[in-house]
Coordinates of C-alpha atoms and ligand atoms in Angstrom, one line a residue:
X900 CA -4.7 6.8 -25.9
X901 CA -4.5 9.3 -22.9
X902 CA -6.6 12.2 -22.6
X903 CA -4.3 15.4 -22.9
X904 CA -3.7 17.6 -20.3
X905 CA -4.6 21.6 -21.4
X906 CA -1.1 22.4 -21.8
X907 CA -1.1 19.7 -25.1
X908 CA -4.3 20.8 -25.9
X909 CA -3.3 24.4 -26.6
X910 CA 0.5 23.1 -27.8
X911 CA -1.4 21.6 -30.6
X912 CA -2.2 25.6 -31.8
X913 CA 1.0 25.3 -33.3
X914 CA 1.9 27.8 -36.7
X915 CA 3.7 25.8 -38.8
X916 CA 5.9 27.6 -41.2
X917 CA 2.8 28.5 -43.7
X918 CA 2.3 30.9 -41.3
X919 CA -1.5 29.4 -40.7
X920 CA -2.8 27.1 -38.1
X921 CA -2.4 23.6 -38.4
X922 CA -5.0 21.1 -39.9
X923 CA -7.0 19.3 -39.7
X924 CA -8.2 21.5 -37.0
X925 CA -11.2 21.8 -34.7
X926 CA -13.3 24.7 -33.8
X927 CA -15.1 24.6 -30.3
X928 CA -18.0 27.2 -30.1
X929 CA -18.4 27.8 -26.2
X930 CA -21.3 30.1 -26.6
X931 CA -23.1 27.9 -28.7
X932 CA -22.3 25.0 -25.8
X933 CA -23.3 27.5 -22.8
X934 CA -26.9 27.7 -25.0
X935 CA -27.5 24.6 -25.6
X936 CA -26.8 23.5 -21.7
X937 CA -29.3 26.5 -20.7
X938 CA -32.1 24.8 -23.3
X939 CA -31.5 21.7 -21.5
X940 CA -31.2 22.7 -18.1
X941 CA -34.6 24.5 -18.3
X942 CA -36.6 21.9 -19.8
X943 CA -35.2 19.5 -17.0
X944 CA -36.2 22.4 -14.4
X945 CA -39.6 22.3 -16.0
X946 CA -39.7 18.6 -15.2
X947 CA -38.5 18.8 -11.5
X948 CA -34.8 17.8 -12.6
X949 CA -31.9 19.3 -12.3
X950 CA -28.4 18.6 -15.2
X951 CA -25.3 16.4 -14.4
X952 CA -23.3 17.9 -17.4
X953 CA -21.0 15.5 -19.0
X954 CA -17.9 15.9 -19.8
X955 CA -16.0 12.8 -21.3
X956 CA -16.8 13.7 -24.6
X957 CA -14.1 16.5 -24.7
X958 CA -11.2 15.1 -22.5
X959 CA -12.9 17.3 -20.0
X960 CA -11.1 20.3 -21.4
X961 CA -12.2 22.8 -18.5
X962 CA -12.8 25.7 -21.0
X963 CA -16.1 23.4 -22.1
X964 CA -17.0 22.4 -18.8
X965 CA -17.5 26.1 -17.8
X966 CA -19.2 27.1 -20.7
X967 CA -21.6 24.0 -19.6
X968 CA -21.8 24.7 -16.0
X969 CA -22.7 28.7 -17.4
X970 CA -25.7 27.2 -18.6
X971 CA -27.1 26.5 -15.3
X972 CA -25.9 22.9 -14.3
X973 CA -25.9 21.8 -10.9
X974 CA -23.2 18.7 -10.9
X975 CA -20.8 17.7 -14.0
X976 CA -19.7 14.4 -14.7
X977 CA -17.1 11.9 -15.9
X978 CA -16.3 8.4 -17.1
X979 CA -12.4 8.8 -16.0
X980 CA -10.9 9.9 -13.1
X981 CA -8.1 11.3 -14.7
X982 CA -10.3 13.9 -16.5
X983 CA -12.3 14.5 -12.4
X984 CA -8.6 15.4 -11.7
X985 CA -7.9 17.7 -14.3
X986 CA -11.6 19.6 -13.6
X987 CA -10.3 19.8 -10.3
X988 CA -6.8 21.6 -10.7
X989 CA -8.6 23.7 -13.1
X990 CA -10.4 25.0 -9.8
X991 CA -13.9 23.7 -11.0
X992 CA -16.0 24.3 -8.1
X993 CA -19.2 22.3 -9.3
X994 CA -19.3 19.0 -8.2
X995 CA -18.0 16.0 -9.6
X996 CA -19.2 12.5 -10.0
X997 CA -17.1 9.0 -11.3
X998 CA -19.9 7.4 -14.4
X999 CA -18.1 4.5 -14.4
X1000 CA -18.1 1.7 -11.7
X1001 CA -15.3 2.8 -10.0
X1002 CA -12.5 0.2 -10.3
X1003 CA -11.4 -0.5 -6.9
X1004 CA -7.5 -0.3 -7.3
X1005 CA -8.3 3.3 -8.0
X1006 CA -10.7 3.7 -4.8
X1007 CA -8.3 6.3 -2.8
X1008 CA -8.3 8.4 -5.7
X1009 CA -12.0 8.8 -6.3
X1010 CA -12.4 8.9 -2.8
X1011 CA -10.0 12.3 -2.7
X1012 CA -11.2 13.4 -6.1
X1013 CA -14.4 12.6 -6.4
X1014 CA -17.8 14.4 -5.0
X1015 CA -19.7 11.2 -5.8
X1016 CA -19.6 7.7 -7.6
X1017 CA -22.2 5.7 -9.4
X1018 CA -21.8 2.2 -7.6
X1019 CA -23.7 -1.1 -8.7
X1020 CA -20.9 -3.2 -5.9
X1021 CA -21.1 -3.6 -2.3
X1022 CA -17.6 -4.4 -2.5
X1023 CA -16.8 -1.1 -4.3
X1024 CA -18.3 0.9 -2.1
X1025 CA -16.4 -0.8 1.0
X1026 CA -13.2 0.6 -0.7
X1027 CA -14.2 3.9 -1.6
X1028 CA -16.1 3.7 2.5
X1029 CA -12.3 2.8 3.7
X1030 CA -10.7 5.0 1.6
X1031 CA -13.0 8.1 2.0
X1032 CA -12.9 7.4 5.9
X1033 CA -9.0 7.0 5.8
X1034 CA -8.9 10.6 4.2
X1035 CA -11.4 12.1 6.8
X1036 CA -14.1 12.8 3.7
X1037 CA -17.5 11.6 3.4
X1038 CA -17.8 10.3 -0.3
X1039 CA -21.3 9.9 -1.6
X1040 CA -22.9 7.1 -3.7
X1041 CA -25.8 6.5 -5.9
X1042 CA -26.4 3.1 -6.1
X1043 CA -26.9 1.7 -10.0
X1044 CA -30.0 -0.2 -11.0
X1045 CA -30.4 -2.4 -14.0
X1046 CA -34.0 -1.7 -15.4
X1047 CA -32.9 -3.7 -18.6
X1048 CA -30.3 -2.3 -20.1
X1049 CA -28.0 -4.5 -19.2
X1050 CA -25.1 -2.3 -18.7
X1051 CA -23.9 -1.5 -14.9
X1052 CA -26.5 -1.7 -11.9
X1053 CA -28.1 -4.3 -9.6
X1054 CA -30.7 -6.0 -10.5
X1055 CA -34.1 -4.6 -8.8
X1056 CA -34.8 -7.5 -6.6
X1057 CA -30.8 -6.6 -5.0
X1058 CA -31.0 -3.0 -4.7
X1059 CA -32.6 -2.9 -1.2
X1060 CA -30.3 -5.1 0.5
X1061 CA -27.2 -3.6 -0.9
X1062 CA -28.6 0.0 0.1
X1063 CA -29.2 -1.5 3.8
X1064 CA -25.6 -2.8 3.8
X1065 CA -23.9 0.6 2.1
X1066 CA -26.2 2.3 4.5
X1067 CA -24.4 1.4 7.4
X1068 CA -20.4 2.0 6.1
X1069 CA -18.4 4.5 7.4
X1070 CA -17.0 7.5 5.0
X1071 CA -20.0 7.0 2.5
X1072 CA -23.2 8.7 2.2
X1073 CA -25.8 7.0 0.0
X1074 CA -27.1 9.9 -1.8
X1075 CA -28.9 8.9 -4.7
X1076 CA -30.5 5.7 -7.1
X1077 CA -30.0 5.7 -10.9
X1078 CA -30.5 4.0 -14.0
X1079 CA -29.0 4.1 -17.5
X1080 CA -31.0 3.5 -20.8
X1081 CA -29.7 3.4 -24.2
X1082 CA -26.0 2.1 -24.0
X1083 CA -26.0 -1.8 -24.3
X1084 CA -29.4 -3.0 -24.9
X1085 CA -30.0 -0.1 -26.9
X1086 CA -33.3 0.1 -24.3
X1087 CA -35.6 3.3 -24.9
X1088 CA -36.1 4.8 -21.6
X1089 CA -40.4 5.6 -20.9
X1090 CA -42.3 7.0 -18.3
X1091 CA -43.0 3.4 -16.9
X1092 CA -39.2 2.6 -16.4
X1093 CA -38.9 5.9 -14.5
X1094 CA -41.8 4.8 -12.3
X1095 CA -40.1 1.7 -11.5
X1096 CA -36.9 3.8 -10.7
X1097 CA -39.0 5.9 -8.2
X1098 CA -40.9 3.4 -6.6
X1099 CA -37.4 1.8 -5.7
X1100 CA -35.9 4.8 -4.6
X1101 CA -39.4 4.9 -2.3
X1102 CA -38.6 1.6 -1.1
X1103 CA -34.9 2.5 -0.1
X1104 CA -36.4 6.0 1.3
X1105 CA -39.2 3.9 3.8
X1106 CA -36.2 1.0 4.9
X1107 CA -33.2 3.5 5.7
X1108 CA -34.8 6.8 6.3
X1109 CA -32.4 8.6 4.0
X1110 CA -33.5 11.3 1.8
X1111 CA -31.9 10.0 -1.6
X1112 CA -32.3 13.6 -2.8
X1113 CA -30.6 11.9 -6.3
X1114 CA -33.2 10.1 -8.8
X1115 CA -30.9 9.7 -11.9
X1116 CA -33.6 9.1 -14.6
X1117 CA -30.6 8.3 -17.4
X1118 CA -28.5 10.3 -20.4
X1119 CA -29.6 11.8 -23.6
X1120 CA -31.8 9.1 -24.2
X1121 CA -34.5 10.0 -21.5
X1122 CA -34.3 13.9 -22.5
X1123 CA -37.2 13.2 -25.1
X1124 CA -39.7 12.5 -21.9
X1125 CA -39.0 15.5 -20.8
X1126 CA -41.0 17.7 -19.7
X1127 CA -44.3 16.1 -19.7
X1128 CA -43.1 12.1 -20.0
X1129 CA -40.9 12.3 -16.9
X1130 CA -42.8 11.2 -13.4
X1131 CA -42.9 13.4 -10.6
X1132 CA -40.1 12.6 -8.1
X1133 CA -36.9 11.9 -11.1
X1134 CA -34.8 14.7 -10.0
X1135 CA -31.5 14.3 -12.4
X1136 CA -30.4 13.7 -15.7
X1137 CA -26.7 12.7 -16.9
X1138 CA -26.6 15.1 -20.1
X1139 CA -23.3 14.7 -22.3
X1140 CA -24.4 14.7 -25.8
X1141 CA -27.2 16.4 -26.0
X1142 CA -25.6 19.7 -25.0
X1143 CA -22.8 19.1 -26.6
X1144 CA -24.3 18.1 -30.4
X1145 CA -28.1 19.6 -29.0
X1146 CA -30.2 16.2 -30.0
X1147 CA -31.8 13.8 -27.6
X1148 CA -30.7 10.1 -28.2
X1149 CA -33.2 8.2 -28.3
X1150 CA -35.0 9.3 -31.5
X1151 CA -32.0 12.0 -32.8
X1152 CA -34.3 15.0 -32.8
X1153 CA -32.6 18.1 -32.8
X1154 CA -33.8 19.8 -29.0
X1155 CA -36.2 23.1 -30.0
X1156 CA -33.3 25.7 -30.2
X1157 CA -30.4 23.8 -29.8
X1158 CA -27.3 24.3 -31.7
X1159 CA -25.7 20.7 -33.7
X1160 CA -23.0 23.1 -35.2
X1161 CA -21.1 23.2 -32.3
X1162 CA -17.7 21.7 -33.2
X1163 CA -16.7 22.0 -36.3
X1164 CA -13.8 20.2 -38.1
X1165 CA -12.0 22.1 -40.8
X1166 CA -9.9 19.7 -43.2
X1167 CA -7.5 21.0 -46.1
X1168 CA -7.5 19.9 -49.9
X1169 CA -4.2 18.0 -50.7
X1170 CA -5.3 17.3 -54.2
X1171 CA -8.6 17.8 -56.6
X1172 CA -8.6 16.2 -59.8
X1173 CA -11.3 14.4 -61.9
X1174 CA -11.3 10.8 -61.8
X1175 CA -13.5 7.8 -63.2
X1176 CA -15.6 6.5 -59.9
X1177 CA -14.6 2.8 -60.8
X1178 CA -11.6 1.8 -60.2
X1179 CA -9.5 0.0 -62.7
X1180 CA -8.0 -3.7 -62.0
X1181 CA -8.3 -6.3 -60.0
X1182 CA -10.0 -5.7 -57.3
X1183 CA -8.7 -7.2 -53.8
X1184 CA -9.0 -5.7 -50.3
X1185 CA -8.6 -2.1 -49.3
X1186 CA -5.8 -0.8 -46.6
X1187 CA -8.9 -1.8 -43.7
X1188 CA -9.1 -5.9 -45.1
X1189 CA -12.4 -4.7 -47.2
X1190 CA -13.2 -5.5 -50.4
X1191 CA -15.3 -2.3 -51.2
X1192 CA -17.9 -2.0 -53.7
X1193 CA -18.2 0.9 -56.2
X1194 CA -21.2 2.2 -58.1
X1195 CA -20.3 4.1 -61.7
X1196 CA -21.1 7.5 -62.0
X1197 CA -18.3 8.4 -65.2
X1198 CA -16.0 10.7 -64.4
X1199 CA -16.7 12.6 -60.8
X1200 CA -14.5 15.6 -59.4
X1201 CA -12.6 14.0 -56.7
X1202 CA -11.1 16.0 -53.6
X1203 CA -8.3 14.1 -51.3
X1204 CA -8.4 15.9 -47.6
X1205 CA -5.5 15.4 -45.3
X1206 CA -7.4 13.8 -42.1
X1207 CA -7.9 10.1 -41.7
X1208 CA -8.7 6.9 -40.0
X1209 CA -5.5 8.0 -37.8
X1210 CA -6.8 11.0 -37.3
X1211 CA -10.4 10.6 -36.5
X1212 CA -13.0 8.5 -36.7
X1213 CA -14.8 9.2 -40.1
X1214 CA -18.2 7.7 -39.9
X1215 CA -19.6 10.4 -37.8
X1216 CA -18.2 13.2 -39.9
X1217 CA -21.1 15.3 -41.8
X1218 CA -20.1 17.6 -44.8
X1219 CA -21.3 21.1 -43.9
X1220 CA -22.2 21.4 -48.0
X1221 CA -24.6 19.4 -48.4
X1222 CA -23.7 18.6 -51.7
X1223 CA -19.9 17.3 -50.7
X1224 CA -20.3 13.7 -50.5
X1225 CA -17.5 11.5 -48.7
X1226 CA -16.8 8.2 -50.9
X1227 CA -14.2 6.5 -48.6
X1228 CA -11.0 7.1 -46.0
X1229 CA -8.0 5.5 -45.4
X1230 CA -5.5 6.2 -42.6
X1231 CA -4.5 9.3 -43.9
X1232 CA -6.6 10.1 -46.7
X1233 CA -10.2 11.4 -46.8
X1234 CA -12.2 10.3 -50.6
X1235 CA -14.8 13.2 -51.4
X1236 CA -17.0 13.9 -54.3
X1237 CA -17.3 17.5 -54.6
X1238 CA -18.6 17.2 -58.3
X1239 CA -22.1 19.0 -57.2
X1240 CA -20.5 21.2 -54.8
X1241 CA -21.3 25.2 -56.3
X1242 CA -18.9 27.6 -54.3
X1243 CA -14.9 27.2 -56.6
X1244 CA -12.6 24.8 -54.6
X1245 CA -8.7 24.5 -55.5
X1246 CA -6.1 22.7 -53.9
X1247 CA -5.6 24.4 -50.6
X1248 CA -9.0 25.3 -50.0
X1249 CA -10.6 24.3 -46.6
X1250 CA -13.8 22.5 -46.3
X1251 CA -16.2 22.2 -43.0
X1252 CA -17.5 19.3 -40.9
X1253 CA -19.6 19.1 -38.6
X1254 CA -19.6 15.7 -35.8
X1255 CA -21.6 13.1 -34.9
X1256 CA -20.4 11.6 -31.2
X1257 CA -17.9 9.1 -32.4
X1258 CA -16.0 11.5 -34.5
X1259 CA -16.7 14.3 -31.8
X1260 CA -14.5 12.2 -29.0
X1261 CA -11.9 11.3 -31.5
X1262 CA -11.1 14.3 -32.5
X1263 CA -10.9 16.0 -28.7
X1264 CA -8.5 12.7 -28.5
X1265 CA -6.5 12.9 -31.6
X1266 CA -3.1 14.7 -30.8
X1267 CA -3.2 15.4 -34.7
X1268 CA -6.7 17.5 -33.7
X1269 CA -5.5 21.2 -33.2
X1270 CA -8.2 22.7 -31.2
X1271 CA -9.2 25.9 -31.1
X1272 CA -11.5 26.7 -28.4
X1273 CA -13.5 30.1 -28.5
Ligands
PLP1617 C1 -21.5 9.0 -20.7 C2 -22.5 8.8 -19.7 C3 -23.6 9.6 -19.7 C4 -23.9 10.7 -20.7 O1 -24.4 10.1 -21.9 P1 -24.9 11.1 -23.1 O2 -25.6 10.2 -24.0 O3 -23.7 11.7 -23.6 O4 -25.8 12.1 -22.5 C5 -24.5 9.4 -18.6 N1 -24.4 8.4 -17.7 C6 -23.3 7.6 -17.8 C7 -23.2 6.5 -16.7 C8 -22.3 7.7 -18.8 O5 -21.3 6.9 -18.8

């Protein structure tokens, strides 16, 4: 599914004939986002580094990104160049880099879009070198390694040789070296892989003579090292999530200060009735090809929300009381025992959510997602 441009994104405030905004409906709290980015950018300052503020998560919705960069960022970034292009009309004026490997049918555009690219091909960065020369730019590059990972980069034994060759292309500037933990391999990032990052970068410094003022120590995941656990000489971090839901990634701890509530989802009751928690007949597989299993409790209160599996992805969603439990979705249809819950609920009554990632970039997505961004 497309991103939405910020026309749909505010089309989807529509007042339906209730009178009241549509549901399920998110809230976006930009000075909650603008905090946590300014916890995050200092504790990166502390440790030498400056913040690549991520943007994916949200469609790049360029309300967010500037309630990011006010936290003090000094590049943003994005997996799609669709949502570099929509930064850019906005009139961003931080720069922008590609995440992912460029694809090289779409090398003019990130060449006239883009401020940089994270490259792990020497054939990708010949197009975007032709294409970036073609348009009279010069497009810069940090070159990908794979410390193990195994996502994008080269391998370390490779990097030199491909930094020698990039080195010498027309309408490219090799700018920086980075790495990415924590996406494939589910690798931790430590203060030894980040030594192994610098003393490449070292290596590429010595046989080139470029500065390589970019040393892109990883996401979220590496936030934990930081400030003490990140070597001298790392002098960026990609941050997406853990400004956005204010936890590092590689252990989930909350970041001292940082806000989780951010975005919250609020979903309306469509019915509320008391139920036995078994269900009664033969049971086969659920609308997902399931064949679920059910623990009896007696007879539960039971509260139906309108949002679903269409709607959202529902694993990541967190009831915001703690005693509202969900029991199961289907497409359209969210299963909840409220039995425990204390405050009076009634058909028509709203109940919050806060997201984990998953459910946080479905929801931007969702067109049935109204957002309201303040
Ligand atoms: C998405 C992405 C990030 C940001 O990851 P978070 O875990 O959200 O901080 C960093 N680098 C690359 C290459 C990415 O694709």
């Amino acid at each position: 599914m497309p991103c939405f441009s910020a026309e749909d994104i505010n089309n989807q405030v529509q007042i339906p004939a209730s009178g009241s905004v549509r549901h399920p409906l998110m809230r976006v709290n930009l000075a909650k986002i603008t905090r946590n980015a300014e916890i995050v950018a200092g504790l990166c300052r502390r440790a030498g580094m400056g913040v690549m503020g991520v943007t994916k998560a949200f469609c790049a919705e360029p309300a967010i990104a500037r309630a990011m960069i006010r936290g003090g960022l000094d590049w943003l970034g994005d997996s799609r160049i669709q949502n570099i292009a929509r930064l850019k009309e906005a009139g961003i004026e931080t720069p922008i880099c590609l995440l992912r490997l460029p694809m090289i049918s779409e090398a003019r555009e990130v060449a006239a879009l883009a401020d940089m690219s994270l490259v792990s091909e020497v054939e990708t960065a010949k197009a975007l070198s032709e294409a970036a020369a073609s348009q009279g730019r010069t497009h810069k590059i940090t070159l990908m390694v794979d410390l193990g990972d195994l996502r994008e980069g080269l391998l370390p034994q490779n990097i030199l040789q491909a930094a020698k060759i990039i080195n010498e292309m027309p309408g490219v500037e090799l700018y920086g070296l980075g790495v990415n933990f924590a996406c494939y391999g589910g690798v931790i990032p430590t203060t030894e892989k980040l030594e192994a990052l610098l003393a490449l970068a070292e290596d590429i410094r010595r046989q080139t003579g470029l500065p390589l003022p970019i040393v892109s120590g990883g996401n979220s995941a590496s936030l934990y090292l930081a400030p003490g656990g990140i070597p001298n000489g790392v002098t960026n971090l990609r941050i997406g999530e853990a400004i956005l839901l204010g936890r590092e990634t590689s252990y989930r701890k909350v970041i001292e200060g940082a806000f989780t509530d951010t975005f919250t989802l609020e979903c309306e009751i469509i019915e509320l009735q008391k139920k036995p928690s078994l269900p009664d007949g033969l049971i086969g597989t659920n609308a997902f090809g399931q064949k679920p299993v059910f623990v009896d409790k007696g007879i539960r209160k039971r509260a139906i929300l309108a949002i679903g599996r269409h709607d959202v992805i529902i694993d990541g969603l967190v009831p915001v009381d703690p005693k509202a439990e969900i029991i199961g979705a289907s497409s359209d249809h969210l299963l909840m025992d409220v039995t425990e819950v204390e405050r009076p609920l009634s058909v028509g009554s709203l109940m919050e959510f806060n997201v984990q990632y998953g459910s946080l970039i479905s929801a931007m997505m969702s067109p049935y997602v109204t957002k309201i961004i303040g």
